[in-house]
């Protein structure tokens, strides 16, 4: 048994290496050389993200040059660490891979090496340019196959074939096609293809956040979060499953990989879940469902948050604000699902080494919550005071205070170490008390505080925020062995190696692992750039709009279902970051356009969150769900059964995108007061719990089919109160278009001005659309509209859209030049608050709860749902 478990662990380690790091580990000088290159790549990215190049006037690169260097190193390392085939050597790099690596790196760096020459002849590629582009695309496709698998390669290949087969396609998707010269110029010599937005975000943001998470994990933060979750939740019914949920949420704060999240936490939680009574399929499914949700948890969100900044055109702090509530709701619902599974199967909790008294528990939670609140308040006011008093020197003062805080917390943790629980094979586990476990790693929160402060309060760019957080983590990793040695108890054994040397080794290992984690992501972003380039080169976006509209017959719900299905299909063989890039480019404009034609006002962030959520779900859905496969490898059960069970558990995540498309309040949009915010948060949580109970067939006890129906109805009333009101009171009333400046003058920044516009498509077909324009800054309505990207012209009694600023939110929301503003749609003053609908929804839930209690007391038989 022990040999089997050890063999499984080795296989899991290899699975993570193959999926995220590349399975090849060359020995001796070759391995050292590749490690040095990977470490230098990490240092280059830290340098590029820092303000040092501008302060020193040294090594300043523009975006295109940085993208070329980034891709060149990624391609070179991809051929060195990702073997060509399963049977290929994992310790030797063959000469063919060295050749591909060198040629691929040269082609990728071509824009950097010959930047000045290329800038002098834009649009006129030479034979050398075309040759380099053709070879570069071919080598990039092979790197994609190795790093991302055949799914990404086939997807990219199909899109590329569409460029050349355009004249031979069916009429609905027919286009003129493109020559090889035009294709290569578009893809390899401009920023419309490989070197586009996706690779730019990889350079500016993603690398630093991946490195940040890797360094934190090297320091022990991942294991610490697991231990804290186990100490605080392991004593509950279904405790290990609840630990999997919470630890995945915590890991999701800094991690962007579903597979590594499954393996790092699941290697411990899945055996524990099986030991406490969960079946292998359900244990693996819970871990897989928990781990994929880590990618919807701010602030990192699998790097999609930073892509949304570029695609939606809103500050990062707003992306986090909109994403937070659905993520929390989803995790609370999953927590409730595993609790219901424990109730259904009468699972018993794990035992503590010493069970605290009721008074100790109350005091502990009270001090914990109040202490956390007090510390957050003190930190906020302290940092604000330093900013105000120290002025330009505040950065140095805050760095000094952070170092002092780190030393104090390390001294405290060293003298009060936690009780590690890191062996899943131990049969008799006694859980420690929470506080001794929590205090052992309080210093891990310092880099997270730095990151959140820079992003949310100082509102620095994501790249600069990631730089300061990563720099803080590098210092933490470097000093941690020294601090542990300096403050170790007198009776503790001395370390076997020099603390400074250990710190340097840990930092070097973190730099290398961070770079290796980025190889696949960088290659995937470059390949996604090929697909994005195909879409812009052929006009596929407009074709997709017509196709989806024809299939869905203009029905918005059918259109959303079709879009969700397309996202799942594309995501089946494509990693999350690349999948989001594809569906955001291809499908997000479709939802915006068809929603506007149907008179539905859909915020742009809701559209992008919709496609992102369904792209993530592809990680668990069979037959290609990698997270489910990783979880099944640990549990020893069937991966397809695990995937379908994880998909069932993920239904509560599946329904959320549909809810916030029709009810954007779930994204904290359009709320006027804290009371409304509180009501929406509470109703969203309760609705998700009721939906979980309905899908599990268990509320207070086992549910009958009528009770399931009542719970689903209550869920609908809490999630969609606006639908009920729309039956009696329309949301908007019509007003003359001539009042547009007057109405805009009374709106605050980012409030919506909803207008009806009419015009003609490129084919001359008349159409009307409803568009919500987010207001910009300005002294009056005209300036606010102009700042939002819209300039209007008066043509007699009509208003016409004279100009829509390129890249503005108004443009992305479907406002087009030449369309006429035919009406304003103002909020209906006679419409009562939608929150009144919560009352019957809660009443239905209470009725089911009472009915089940009545049935339990009378011990009546029930045909289960």
PDB file of C-alpha atoms in Angstrom, residues 367-641:
ATOM      1  CA  UNK A 367     -10.882  37.882  19.142  1.00  0.00           C
ATOM      2  CA  UNK A 368      -9.968  36.594  15.689  1.00  0.00           C
ATOM      3  CA  UNK A 369     -12.619  38.574  13.820  1.00  0.00           C
ATOM      4  CA  UNK A 370     -12.271  41.727  15.920  1.00  0.00           C
ATOM      5  CA  UNK A 371      -8.477  41.494  15.847  1.00  0.00           C
ATOM      6  CA  UNK A 372      -8.415  41.082  12.063  1.00  0.00           C
ATOM      7  CA  UNK A 373     -10.732  44.082  11.653  1.00  0.00           C
ATOM      8  CA  UNK A 374      -8.655  46.171  14.048  1.00  0.00           C
ATOM      9  CA  UNK A 375      -5.375  45.239  12.341  1.00  0.00           C
ATOM     10  CA  UNK A 376      -6.783  46.117   8.900  1.00  0.00           C
ATOM     11  CA  UNK A 377      -7.999  49.476  10.207  1.00  0.00           C
ATOM     12  CA  UNK A 378      -4.655  50.215  11.910  1.00  0.00           C
ATOM     13  CA  UNK A 379      -2.729  49.255   8.756  1.00  0.00           C
ATOM     14  CA  UNK A 380      -4.900  51.458   6.570  1.00  0.00           C
ATOM     15  CA  UNK A 381      -4.562  54.537   8.777  1.00  0.00           C
ATOM     16  CA  UNK A 382      -0.866  53.920   9.463  1.00  0.00           C
ATOM     17  CA  UNK A 383       0.033  53.648   5.785  1.00  0.00           C
ATOM     18  CA  UNK A 384      -2.161  56.648   4.949  1.00  0.00           C
ATOM     19  CA  UNK A 385      -0.446  58.676   7.682  1.00  0.00           C
ATOM     20  CA  UNK A 386       3.017  57.730   6.406  1.00  0.00           C
ATOM     21  CA  UNK A 387       1.982  58.718   2.868  1.00  0.00           C
ATOM     22  CA  UNK A 388       0.782  62.100   4.128  1.00  0.00           C
ATOM     23  CA  UNK A 389       3.730  62.857   6.440  1.00  0.00           C
ATOM     24  CA  UNK A 390       6.710  61.407   4.579  1.00  0.00           C
ATOM     25  CA  UNK A 391       5.761  62.655   1.110  1.00  0.00           C
ATOM     26  CA  UNK A 392       8.255  61.542  -1.531  1.00  0.00           C
ATOM     27  CA  UNK A 393      10.149  59.430   1.021  1.00  0.00           C
ATOM     28  CA  UNK A 394       7.026  57.472   2.019  1.00  0.00           C
ATOM     29  CA  UNK A 395       8.085  54.467  -0.068  1.00  0.00           C
ATOM     30  CA  UNK A 396      11.335  54.061   1.858  1.00  0.00           C
ATOM     31  CA  UNK A 397       9.583  54.570   5.192  1.00  0.00           C
ATOM     32  CA  UNK A 398       6.926  51.979   4.351  1.00  0.00           C
ATOM     33  CA  UNK A 399       9.597  49.530   3.198  1.00  0.00           C
ATOM     34  CA  UNK A 400      11.378  49.958   6.520  1.00  0.00           C
ATOM     35  CA  UNK A 401       8.144  49.438   8.463  1.00  0.00           C
ATOM     36  CA  UNK A 402       7.378  46.314   6.426  1.00  0.00           C
ATOM     37  CA  UNK A 403      10.838  44.936   7.228  1.00  0.00           C
ATOM     38  CA  UNK A 404      10.338  45.637  10.935  1.00  0.00           C
ATOM     39  CA  UNK A 405       6.919  43.969  10.828  1.00  0.00           C
ATOM     40  CA  UNK A 406       8.439  40.957   9.078  1.00  0.00           C
ATOM     41  CA  UNK A 407      11.178  40.587  11.697  1.00  0.00           C
ATOM     42  CA  UNK A 408       8.673  40.901  14.560  1.00  0.00           C
ATOM     43  CA  UNK A 409       6.269  38.354  13.027  1.00  0.00           C
ATOM     44  CA  UNK A 410       9.096  35.925  12.269  1.00  0.00           C
ATOM     45  CA  UNK A 411      10.351  36.229  15.849  1.00  0.00           C
ATOM     46  CA  UNK A 412       6.853  35.547  17.129  1.00  0.00           C
ATOM     47  CA  UNK A 413       6.273  32.632  14.735  1.00  0.00           C
ATOM     48  CA  UNK A 414       9.654  31.065  15.543  1.00  0.00           C
ATOM     49  CA  UNK A 415       8.907  31.044  19.260  1.00  0.00           C
ATOM     50  CA  UNK A 416       5.319  29.818  18.720  1.00  0.00           C
ATOM     51  CA  UNK A 417       5.504  27.378  15.815  1.00  0.00           C
ATOM     52  CA  UNK A 418       2.364  25.766  14.522  1.00  0.00           C
ATOM     53  CA  UNK A 419       1.741  22.036  14.389  1.00  0.00           C
ATOM     54  CA  UNK A 420       2.299  20.863  10.807  1.00  0.00           C
ATOM     55  CA  UNK A 421       0.033  18.188   9.384  1.00  0.00           C
ATOM     56  CA  UNK A 422       1.600  17.252   6.105  1.00  0.00           C
ATOM     57  CA  UNK A 423       1.365  13.469   5.866  1.00  0.00           C
ATOM     58  CA  UNK A 424      -1.890  12.252   4.278  1.00  0.00           C
ATOM     59  CA  UNK A 425      -0.989   8.624   5.029  1.00  0.00           C
ATOM     60  CA  UNK A 426      -1.198   9.082   8.804  1.00  0.00           C
ATOM     61  CA  UNK A 427      -4.235   7.135   9.891  1.00  0.00           C
ATOM     62  CA  UNK A 428      -4.985   8.859  13.191  1.00  0.00           C
ATOM     63  CA  UNK A 429      -4.913  12.643  12.728  1.00  0.00           C
ATOM     64  CA  UNK A 430      -5.454  14.938  15.684  1.00  0.00           C
ATOM     65  CA  UNK A 431      -6.234  18.467  14.585  1.00  0.00           C
ATOM     66  CA  UNK A 432      -4.420  21.338  16.322  1.00  0.00           C
ATOM     67  CA  UNK A 433      -6.117  24.440  17.675  1.00  0.00           C
ATOM     68  CA  UNK A 434      -6.541  27.238  15.105  1.00  0.00           C
ATOM     69  CA  UNK A 435      -4.592  30.060  16.717  1.00  0.00           C
ATOM     70  CA  UNK A 436      -1.260  28.195  17.115  1.00  0.00           C
ATOM     71  CA  UNK A 437      -1.503  27.309  13.418  1.00  0.00           C
ATOM     72  CA  UNK A 438      -2.487  30.805  12.277  1.00  0.00           C
ATOM     73  CA  UNK A 439       0.260  32.624  14.151  1.00  0.00           C
ATOM     74  CA  UNK A 440       2.969  30.448  12.583  1.00  0.00           C
ATOM     75  CA  UNK A 441       2.638  32.203   9.218  1.00  0.00           C
ATOM     76  CA  UNK A 442       1.324  35.724   9.719  1.00  0.00           C
ATOM     77  CA  UNK A 443       4.360  37.060   7.852  1.00  0.00           C
ATOM     78  CA  UNK A 444       3.020  35.533   4.619  1.00  0.00           C
ATOM     79  CA  UNK A 445       0.333  38.213   4.521  1.00  0.00           C
ATOM     80  CA  UNK A 446       2.860  41.058   4.131  1.00  0.00           C
ATOM     81  CA  UNK A 447       3.350  40.609   0.342  1.00  0.00           C
ATOM     82  CA  UNK A 448      -0.421  40.182  -0.111  1.00  0.00           C
ATOM     83  CA  UNK A 449      -1.038  43.433   1.793  1.00  0.00           C
ATOM     84  CA  UNK A 450       1.562  45.172  -0.399  1.00  0.00           C
ATOM     85  CA  UNK A 451      -0.137  43.879  -3.541  1.00  0.00           C
ATOM     86  CA  UNK A 452      -3.667  44.815  -2.504  1.00  0.00           C
ATOM     87  CA  UNK A 453      -2.619  48.243  -1.212  1.00  0.00           C
ATOM     88  CA  UNK A 454      -0.780  49.081  -4.433  1.00  0.00           C
ATOM     89  CA  UNK A 455      -3.664  47.847  -6.595  1.00  0.00           C
ATOM     90  CA  UNK A 456      -6.722  48.973  -4.673  1.00  0.00           C
ATOM     91  CA  UNK A 457      -5.660  52.041  -2.684  1.00  0.00           C
ATOM     92  CA  UNK A 458      -2.714  53.586  -4.519  1.00  0.00           C
ATOM     93  CA  UNK A 459      -4.264  52.402  -7.833  1.00  0.00           C
ATOM     94  CA  UNK A 460      -0.876  51.728  -9.371  1.00  0.00           C
ATOM     95  CA  UNK A 461      -0.775  49.796 -12.623  1.00  0.00           C
ATOM     96  CA  UNK A 462      -1.063  46.005 -12.248  1.00  0.00           C
ATOM     97  CA  UNK A 463       2.510  45.603 -13.506  1.00  0.00           C
ATOM     98  CA  UNK A 464       4.006  48.054 -11.017  1.00  0.00           C
ATOM     99  CA  UNK A 465       1.869  46.645  -8.195  1.00  0.00           C
ATOM    100  CA  UNK A 466       3.063  43.141  -9.056  1.00  0.00           C
ATOM    101  CA  UNK A 467       6.651  44.404  -9.075  1.00  0.00           C
ATOM    102  CA  UNK A 468       6.463  45.745  -5.521  1.00  0.00           C
ATOM    103  CA  UNK A 469       4.652  42.629  -4.283  1.00  0.00           C
ATOM    104  CA  UNK A 470       7.154  40.335  -6.022  1.00  0.00           C
ATOM    105  CA  UNK A 471      10.109  42.314  -4.702  1.00  0.00           C
ATOM    106  CA  UNK A 472       8.668  42.012  -1.185  1.00  0.00           C
ATOM    107  CA  UNK A 473       8.263  38.256  -1.629  1.00  0.00           C
ATOM    108  CA  UNK A 474      11.840  37.929  -2.915  1.00  0.00           C
ATOM    109  CA  UNK A 475      13.114  39.607   0.250  1.00  0.00           C
ATOM    110  CA  UNK A 476      10.861  37.334   2.333  1.00  0.00           C
ATOM    111  CA  UNK A 477      12.232  34.186   0.662  1.00  0.00           C
ATOM    112  CA  UNK A 478      15.822  35.393   0.986  1.00  0.00           C
ATOM    113  CA  UNK A 479      15.569  36.272   4.687  1.00  0.00           C
ATOM    114  CA  UNK A 480      13.297  33.498   5.926  1.00  0.00           C
ATOM    115  CA  UNK A 481      16.034  30.887   6.680  1.00  0.00           C
ATOM    116  CA  UNK A 482      18.073  33.578   8.427  1.00  0.00           C
ATOM    117  CA  UNK A 483      15.112  34.643  10.560  1.00  0.00           C
ATOM    118  CA  UNK A 484      14.213  31.046  11.445  1.00  0.00           C
ATOM    119  CA  UNK A 485      17.795  30.417  12.538  1.00  0.00           C
ATOM    120  CA  UNK A 486      18.121  33.687  14.396  1.00  0.00           C
ATOM    121  CA  UNK A 487      14.920  33.254  16.393  1.00  0.00           C
ATOM    122  CA  UNK A 488      14.847  29.460  16.739  1.00  0.00           C
ATOM    123  CA  UNK A 489      14.239  28.076  20.247  1.00  0.00           C
ATOM    124  CA  UNK A 490      17.355  27.215  22.250  1.00  0.00           C
ATOM    125  CA  UNK A 491      16.583  23.513  22.240  1.00  0.00           C
ATOM    126  CA  UNK A 492      16.012  23.390  18.472  1.00  0.00           C
ATOM    127  CA  UNK A 493      18.747  21.732  16.364  1.00  0.00           C
ATOM    128  CA  UNK A 494      21.005  24.001  14.322  1.00  0.00           C
ATOM    129  CA  UNK A 495      20.374  24.062  10.557  1.00  0.00           C
ATOM    130  CA  UNK A 496      22.555  21.795   8.430  1.00  0.00           C
ATOM    131  CA  UNK A 497      23.349  24.552   5.905  1.00  0.00           C
ATOM    132  CA  UNK A 498      24.235  28.214   6.196  1.00  0.00           C
ATOM    133  CA  UNK A 499      21.004  30.280   6.432  1.00  0.00           C
ATOM    134  CA  UNK A 500      22.136  32.879   3.897  1.00  0.00           C
ATOM    135  CA  UNK A 501      23.110  30.173   1.424  1.00  0.00           C
ATOM    136  CA  UNK A 502      19.744  28.470   1.927  1.00  0.00           C
ATOM    137  CA  UNK A 503      17.933  31.765   1.329  1.00  0.00           C
ATOM    138  CA  UNK A 504      19.851  32.356  -1.903  1.00  0.00           C
ATOM    139  CA  UNK A 505      19.102  28.795  -3.055  1.00  0.00           C
ATOM    140  CA  UNK A 506      15.390  29.192  -2.277  1.00  0.00           C
ATOM    141  CA  UNK A 507      15.254  32.504  -4.155  1.00  0.00           C
ATOM    142  CA  UNK A 508      17.085  31.039  -7.148  1.00  0.00           C
ATOM    143  CA  UNK A 509      14.743  28.046  -7.165  1.00  0.00           C
ATOM    144  CA  UNK A 510      11.752  30.384  -7.062  1.00  0.00           C
ATOM    145  CA  UNK A 511      13.066  32.429  -9.983  1.00  0.00           C
ATOM    146  CA  UNK A 512      13.644  29.282 -12.035  1.00  0.00           C
ATOM    147  CA  UNK A 513      10.280  27.696 -11.198  1.00  0.00           C
ATOM    148  CA  UNK A 514       8.455  30.966 -11.866  1.00  0.00           C
ATOM    149  CA  UNK A 515      10.018  31.157 -15.324  1.00  0.00           C
ATOM    150  CA  UNK A 516       9.263  27.510 -16.083  1.00  0.00           C
ATOM    151  CA  UNK A 517       5.656  28.025 -15.013  1.00  0.00           C
ATOM    152  CA  UNK A 518       5.484  30.859 -17.554  1.00  0.00           C
ATOM    153  CA  UNK A 519       6.772  28.946 -20.594  1.00  0.00           C
ATOM    154  CA  UNK A 520       3.435  27.377 -21.450  1.00  0.00           C
ATOM    155  CA  UNK A 521       1.490  30.546 -20.666  1.00  0.00           C
ATOM    156  CA  UNK A 522       3.720  32.703 -22.894  1.00  0.00           C
ATOM    157  CA  UNK A 523       3.513  30.212 -25.764  1.00  0.00           C
ATOM    158  CA  UNK A 524      -0.269  29.947 -25.319  1.00  0.00           C
ATOM    159  CA  UNK A 525      -0.650  33.735 -25.402  1.00  0.00           C
ATOM    160  CA  UNK A 526       1.416  33.904 -28.592  1.00  0.00           C
ATOM    161  CA  UNK A 527      -0.697  31.165 -30.198  1.00  0.00           C
ATOM    162  CA  UNK A 528      -3.845  32.915 -29.062  1.00  0.00           C
ATOM    163  CA  UNK A 529      -2.462  35.967 -30.834  1.00  0.00           C
ATOM    164  CA  UNK A 530      -2.498  33.963 -34.070  1.00  0.00           C
ATOM    165  CA  UNK A 531      -6.195  33.250 -33.582  1.00  0.00           C
ATOM    166  CA  UNK A 532      -6.967  36.854 -32.669  1.00  0.00           C
ATOM    167  CA  UNK A 533      -5.072  37.892 -35.782  1.00  0.00           C
ATOM    168  CA  UNK A 534      -7.238  35.585 -37.904  1.00  0.00           C
ATOM    169  CA  UNK A 535     -10.370  37.180 -36.447  1.00  0.00           C
ATOM    170  CA  UNK A 536      -9.189  40.715 -37.235  1.00  0.00           C
ATOM    171  CA  UNK A 537      -7.804  39.756 -40.657  1.00  0.00           C
ATOM    172  CA  UNK A 538     -10.918  37.977 -41.934  1.00  0.00           C
ATOM    173  CA  UNK A 539     -13.735  39.797 -40.131  1.00  0.00           C
ATOM    174  CA  UNK A 540     -14.773  36.557 -38.458  1.00  0.00           C
ATOM    175  CA  UNK A 541     -16.344  38.495 -35.579  1.00  0.00           C
ATOM    176  CA  UNK A 542     -19.102  39.875 -37.821  1.00  0.00           C
ATOM    177  CA  UNK A 543     -19.661  36.436 -39.334  1.00  0.00           C
ATOM    178  CA  UNK A 544     -19.982  34.902 -35.876  1.00  0.00           C
ATOM    179  CA  UNK A 545     -22.577  37.517 -34.908  1.00  0.00           C
ATOM    180  CA  UNK A 546     -24.690  36.652 -37.938  1.00  0.00           C
ATOM    181  CA  UNK A 547     -24.223  32.923 -37.367  1.00  0.00           C
ATOM    182  CA  UNK A 548     -25.240  32.992 -33.698  1.00  0.00           C
ATOM    183  CA  UNK A 549     -28.166  35.303 -34.463  1.00  0.00           C
ATOM    184  CA  UNK A 550     -29.397  32.910 -37.164  1.00  0.00           C
ATOM    185  CA  UNK A 551     -29.057  29.819 -34.970  1.00  0.00           C
ATOM    186  CA  UNK A 552     -30.641  31.431 -31.908  1.00  0.00           C
ATOM    187  CA  UNK A 553     -33.367  33.156 -33.973  1.00  0.00           C
ATOM    188  CA  UNK A 554     -32.680  36.359 -32.029  1.00  0.00           C
ATOM    189  CA  UNK A 555     -33.524  34.758 -28.666  1.00  0.00           C
ATOM    190  CA  UNK A 556     -31.073  36.114 -26.073  1.00  0.00           C
ATOM    191  CA  UNK A 557     -31.228  33.060 -23.804  1.00  0.00           C
ATOM    192  CA  UNK A 558     -30.576  30.672 -26.694  1.00  0.00           C
ATOM    193  CA  UNK A 559     -27.757  32.945 -27.821  1.00  0.00           C
ATOM    194  CA  UNK A 560     -26.177  32.763 -24.353  1.00  0.00           C
ATOM    195  CA  UNK A 561     -26.548  28.973 -24.228  1.00  0.00           C
ATOM    196  CA  UNK A 562     -24.890  28.658 -27.634  1.00  0.00           C
ATOM    197  CA  UNK A 563     -22.086  30.990 -26.549  1.00  0.00           C
ATOM    198  CA  UNK A 564     -21.562  28.977 -23.362  1.00  0.00           C
ATOM    199  CA  UNK A 565     -21.347  25.777 -25.407  1.00  0.00           C
ATOM    200  CA  UNK A 566     -18.790  27.332 -27.779  1.00  0.00           C
ATOM    201  CA  UNK A 567     -16.705  28.485 -24.787  1.00  0.00           C
ATOM    202  CA  UNK A 568     -16.736  24.948 -23.359  1.00  0.00           C
ATOM    203  CA  UNK A 569     -15.736  23.440 -26.711  1.00  0.00           C
ATOM    204  CA  UNK A 570     -12.880  25.900 -27.263  1.00  0.00           C
ATOM    205  CA  UNK A 571     -11.776  25.510 -23.640  1.00  0.00           C
ATOM    206  CA  UNK A 572     -11.630  21.723 -23.934  1.00  0.00           C
ATOM    207  CA  UNK A 573      -8.111  21.819 -25.321  1.00  0.00           C
ATOM    208  CA  UNK A 574      -6.990  25.351 -24.513  1.00  0.00           C
ATOM    209  CA  UNK A 575      -5.595  26.678 -21.199  1.00  0.00           C
ATOM    210  CA  UNK A 576      -7.693  29.231 -19.332  1.00  0.00           C
ATOM    211  CA  UNK A 577      -5.707  32.339 -20.230  1.00  0.00           C
ATOM    212  CA  UNK A 578      -5.640  31.537 -23.940  1.00  0.00           C
ATOM    213  CA  UNK A 579      -9.277  30.415 -23.831  1.00  0.00           C
ATOM    214  CA  UNK A 580     -10.364  33.730 -22.373  1.00  0.00           C
ATOM    215  CA  UNK A 581      -8.450  35.608 -25.064  1.00  0.00           C
ATOM    216  CA  UNK A 582     -10.180  33.590 -27.786  1.00  0.00           C
ATOM    217  CA  UNK A 583     -13.714  33.766 -26.494  1.00  0.00           C
ATOM    218  CA  UNK A 584     -13.371  37.402 -25.430  1.00  0.00           C
ATOM    219  CA  UNK A 585     -12.279  38.296 -28.955  1.00  0.00           C
ATOM    220  CA  UNK A 586     -14.701  36.033 -30.770  1.00  0.00           C
ATOM    221  CA  UNK A 587     -17.823  35.731 -28.606  1.00  0.00           C
ATOM    222  CA  UNK A 588     -17.966  38.767 -26.290  1.00  0.00           C
ATOM    223  CA  UNK A 589     -18.775  41.177 -29.150  1.00  0.00           C
ATOM    224  CA  UNK A 590     -21.487  38.747 -30.285  1.00  0.00           C
ATOM    225  CA  UNK A 591     -23.257  38.900 -26.908  1.00  0.00           C
ATOM    226  CA  UNK A 592     -22.974  42.702 -26.781  1.00  0.00           C
ATOM    227  CA  UNK A 593     -24.304  43.164 -30.313  1.00  0.00           C
ATOM    228  CA  UNK A 594     -27.182  40.674 -30.126  1.00  0.00           C
ATOM    229  CA  UNK A 595     -28.132  41.855 -26.657  1.00  0.00           C
ATOM    230  CA  UNK A 596     -28.278  45.447 -27.908  1.00  0.00           C
ATOM    231  CA  UNK A 597     -30.443  44.418 -30.874  1.00  0.00           C
ATOM    232  CA  UNK A 598     -32.827  42.671 -28.445  1.00  0.00           C
ATOM    233  CA  UNK A 599     -33.132  45.780 -26.282  1.00  0.00           C
ATOM    234  CA  UNK A 600     -31.161  44.210 -23.425  1.00  0.00           C
ATOM    235  CA  UNK A 601     -28.673  46.437 -21.604  1.00  0.00           C
ATOM    236  CA  UNK A 602     -25.657  44.247 -20.793  1.00  0.00           C
ATOM    237  CA  UNK A 603     -22.589  45.766 -19.091  1.00  0.00           C
ATOM    238  CA  UNK A 604     -19.388  44.926 -20.923  1.00  0.00           C
ATOM    239  CA  UNK A 605     -17.744  43.490 -17.794  1.00  0.00           C
ATOM    240  CA  UNK A 606     -20.710  41.095 -17.413  1.00  0.00           C
ATOM    241  CA  UNK A 607     -20.147  39.815 -20.954  1.00  0.00           C
ATOM    242  CA  UNK A 608     -16.457  39.175 -20.344  1.00  0.00           C
ATOM    243  CA  UNK A 609     -17.130  37.520 -16.996  1.00  0.00           C
ATOM    244  CA  UNK A 610     -19.687  35.283 -18.744  1.00  0.00           C
ATOM    245  CA  UNK A 611     -17.251  33.928 -21.329  1.00  0.00           C
ATOM    246  CA  UNK A 612     -14.480  33.670 -18.724  1.00  0.00           C
ATOM    247  CA  UNK A 613     -16.603  31.549 -16.366  1.00  0.00           C
ATOM    248  CA  UNK A 614     -17.515  29.066 -19.073  1.00  0.00           C
ATOM    249  CA  UNK A 615     -13.935  28.884 -20.286  1.00  0.00           C
ATOM    250  CA  UNK A 616     -12.888  27.856 -16.776  1.00  0.00           C
ATOM    251  CA  UNK A 617     -15.565  25.154 -16.541  1.00  0.00           C
ATOM    252  CA  UNK A 618     -13.868  23.361 -19.427  1.00  0.00           C
ATOM    253  CA  UNK A 619     -11.162  22.328 -16.939  1.00  0.00           C
ATOM    254  CA  UNK A 620     -13.562  19.867 -15.263  1.00  0.00           C
ATOM    255  CA  UNK A 621     -15.986  18.854 -17.998  1.00  0.00           C
ATOM    256  CA  UNK A 622     -15.226  15.508 -19.698  1.00  0.00           C
ATOM    257  CA  UNK A 623     -13.651  14.311 -21.829  1.00  0.00           C
ATOM    258  CA  UNK A 624     -10.667  16.706 -21.550  1.00  0.00           C
ATOM    259  CA  UNK A 625     -11.040  18.269 -18.075  1.00  0.00           C
ATOM    260  CA  UNK A 626      -7.423  18.343 -16.878  1.00  0.00           C
ATOM    261  CA  UNK A 627      -8.353  19.262 -13.306  1.00  0.00           C
ATOM    262  CA  UNK A 628     -10.661  16.246 -13.097  1.00  0.00           C
ATOM    263  CA  UNK A 629      -7.948  13.983 -14.500  1.00  0.00           C
ATOM    264  CA  UNK A 630      -5.468  15.234 -11.890  1.00  0.00           C
ATOM    265  CA  UNK A 631      -7.982  14.719  -9.085  1.00  0.00           C
ATOM    266  CA  UNK A 632      -8.843  11.218 -10.355  1.00  0.00           C
ATOM    267  CA  UNK A 633      -5.147  10.348 -10.432  1.00  0.00           C
ATOM    268  CA  UNK A 634      -5.012  11.078  -6.699  1.00  0.00           C
ATOM    269  CA  UNK A 635      -8.278   9.396  -5.757  1.00  0.00           C
ATOM    270  CA  UNK A 636      -7.654   6.357  -7.968  1.00  0.00           C
ATOM    271  CA  UNK A 637     -11.130   6.519  -9.523  1.00  0.00           C
ATOM    272  CA  UNK A 638     -12.492   6.954 -13.018  1.00  0.00           C
ATOM    273  CA  UNK A 639     -11.612  10.405 -14.449  1.00  0.00           C
ATOM    274  CA  UNK A 640     -14.795  10.680 -16.521  1.00  0.00           C
ATOM    275  CA  UNK A 641     -17.004   9.884 -13.523  1.00  0.00           C
TER     276      UNK A 641
END
